[in-house]
Amino acid sequence: MRDILDVHTHTLASGHAYNTMMEMIRAAQDKGLSVYGITEHAPKMPGSCQDFYFQNLKVVPRQYGDLKLLLGAELNILDEAGTVDLSEPYLGRMDVAIASLHTPCIRPGSRQWNTQCVVEAIKNPHIHIIGHPDDGRYPLDYEAVVQAAKEYHTLLEINNHSLEPGCSRQNARENDLEILKLCKKYRTSVILSSDAHFHT
């Protein structure tokens, strides 16, 4: 099976990724991708982009030969209300908006509390994808998350980086299998992404 899209990647602008936008675009072209997304970390991630970066994405072309470019943000879920760290005027302009739990931005809580954080983020109409819900540091009620994603037409990500040796996300493989079984049961859509911080 050939990959045709990858919409969760990062560049130097995220503060802890290591290639320029053009280097990442060229790598996507070399792989033969049709759709490529660059989703920089949002402002609460240490060292990342501020609001004006996202406001100015309009200057970047969205077509590179046969490759369609999507630009957006990987937002940080900040609390049990599902609050994210990019304000509405900017958030609504994103081609792709991923909401994720990250340890520098929100401490892991109980299964019930973590689940509430994610489900409330799913309810935000500007959120397209929940990033790496497989991270075992944040125990989740996967049935509740999958059902909410189905109801609000939000994609759940199967994150390739989570499955790499040495990744800090705990029990990702087992959690992904549970997510996939529930997505099959409820006919909830998933998306596969690299979460690349370096072009390969």
mmCIF file with all atom_site columns, N, CA and C in Angstrom, residues 159-168:
data_model
loop_
_atom_site.group_PDB
_atom_site.id
_atom_site.type_symbol
_atom_site.label_atom_id
_atom_site.label_alt_id
_atom_site.label_comp_id
_atom_site.label_asym_id
_atom_site.label_entity_id
_atom_site.label_seq_id
_atom_site.pdbx_PDB_ins_code
_atom_site.Cartn_x
_atom_site.Cartn_y
_atom_site.Cartn_z
_atom_site.occupancy
_atom_site.B_iso_or_equiv
_atom_site.pdbx_formal_charge
_atom_site.auth_seq_id
_atom_site.auth_comp_id
_atom_site.auth_asym_id
_atom_site.auth_atom_id
_atom_site.pdbx_PDB_model_num
ATOM 1  N N  . ASN A 1 159 ? -0.398 7.293 15.194 1.00 0.00 ? 159 ASN A N  1
ATOM 2  C CA . ASN A 1 159 ? 0.814  8.087 15.068 1.00 0.00 ? 159 ASN A CA 1
ATOM 3  C C  . ASN A 1 159 ? 2.031  7.172 14.950 1.00 0.00 ? 159 ASN A C  1
ATOM 4  N N  . ASN A 1 160 ? 2.708  7.220 13.807 1.00 0.00 ? 160 ASN A N  1
ATOM 5  C CA . ASN A 1 160 ? 3.848  6.339 13.574 1.00 0.00 ? 160 ASN A CA 1
ATOM 6  C C  . ASN A 1 160 ? 4.967  6.566 14.588 1.00 0.00 ? 160 ASN A C  1
ATOM 7  N N  . HIS A 1 161 ? 5.182  7.815 14.976 1.00 0.00 ? 161 HIS A N  1
ATOM 8  C CA . HIS A 1 161 ? 6.256  8.098 15.933 1.00 0.00 ? 161 HIS A CA 1
ATOM 9  C C  . HIS A 1 161 ? 6.012  7.380 17.264 1.00 0.00 ? 161 HIS A C  1
ATOM 10 N N  . SER A 1 162 ? 4.744  7.261 17.656 1.00 0.00 ? 162 SER A N  1
ATOM 11 C CA . SER A 1 162 ? 4.421  6.565 18.909 1.00 0.00 ? 162 SER A CA 1
ATOM 12 C C  . SER A 1 162 ? 4.925  5.128 18.907 1.00 0.00 ? 162 SER A C  1
ATOM 13 N N  . LEU A 1 163 ? 5.044  4.541 17.718 1.00 0.00 ? 163 LEU A N  1
ATOM 14 C CA . LEU A 1 163 ? 5.410  3.130 17.597 1.00 0.00 ? 163 LEU A CA 1
ATOM 15 C C  . LEU A 1 163 ? 6.910  2.910 17.431 1.00 0.00 ? 163 LEU A C  1
ATOM 16 N N  . GLU A 1 164 ? 7.675  4.007 17.369 1.00 0.00 ? 164 GLU A N  1
ATOM 17 C CA . GLU A 1 164 ? 9.122  3.881 17.190 1.00 0.00 ? 164 GLU A CA 1
ATOM 18 C C  . GLU A 1 164 ? 9.797  3.506 18.504 1.00 0.00 ? 164 GLU A C  1
ATOM 19 N N  . PRO A 1 165 ? 10.854 2.691 18.437 1.00 0.00 ? 165 PRO A N  1
ATOM 20 C CA . PRO A 1 165 ? 11.599 2.351 19.656 1.00 0.00 ? 165 PRO A CA 1
ATOM 21 C C  . PRO A 1 165 ? 12.119 3.619 20.334 1.00 0.00 ? 165 PRO A C  1
ATOM 22 N N  . GLY A 1 166 ? 12.013 3.664 21.638 1.00 0.00 ? 166 GLY A N  1
ATOM 23 C CA . GLY A 1 166 ? 12.520 4.805 22.387 1.00 0.00 ? 166 GLY A CA 1
ATOM 24 C C  . GLY A 1 166 ? 11.536 5.948 22.546 1.00 0.00 ? 166 GLY A C  1
ATOM 25 N N  . CYS A 1 167 ? 10.378 5.858 21.931 1.00 0.00 ? 167 CYS A N  1
ATOM 26 C CA . CYS A 1 167 ? 9.380  6.919 22.085 1.00 0.00 ? 167 CYS A CA 1
ATOM 27 C C  . CYS A 1 167 ? 8.890  6.931 23.534 1.00 0.00 ? 167 CYS A C  1
ATOM 28 N N  . SER A 1 168 ? 8.689  8.124 24.077 1.00 0.00 ? 168 SER A N  1
ATOM 29 C CA . SER A 1 168 ? 8.281  8.246 25.482 1.00 0.00 ? 168 SER A CA 1
ATOM 30 C C  . SER A 1 168 ? 6.814  7.908 25.721 1.00 0.00 ? 168 SER A C  1
#
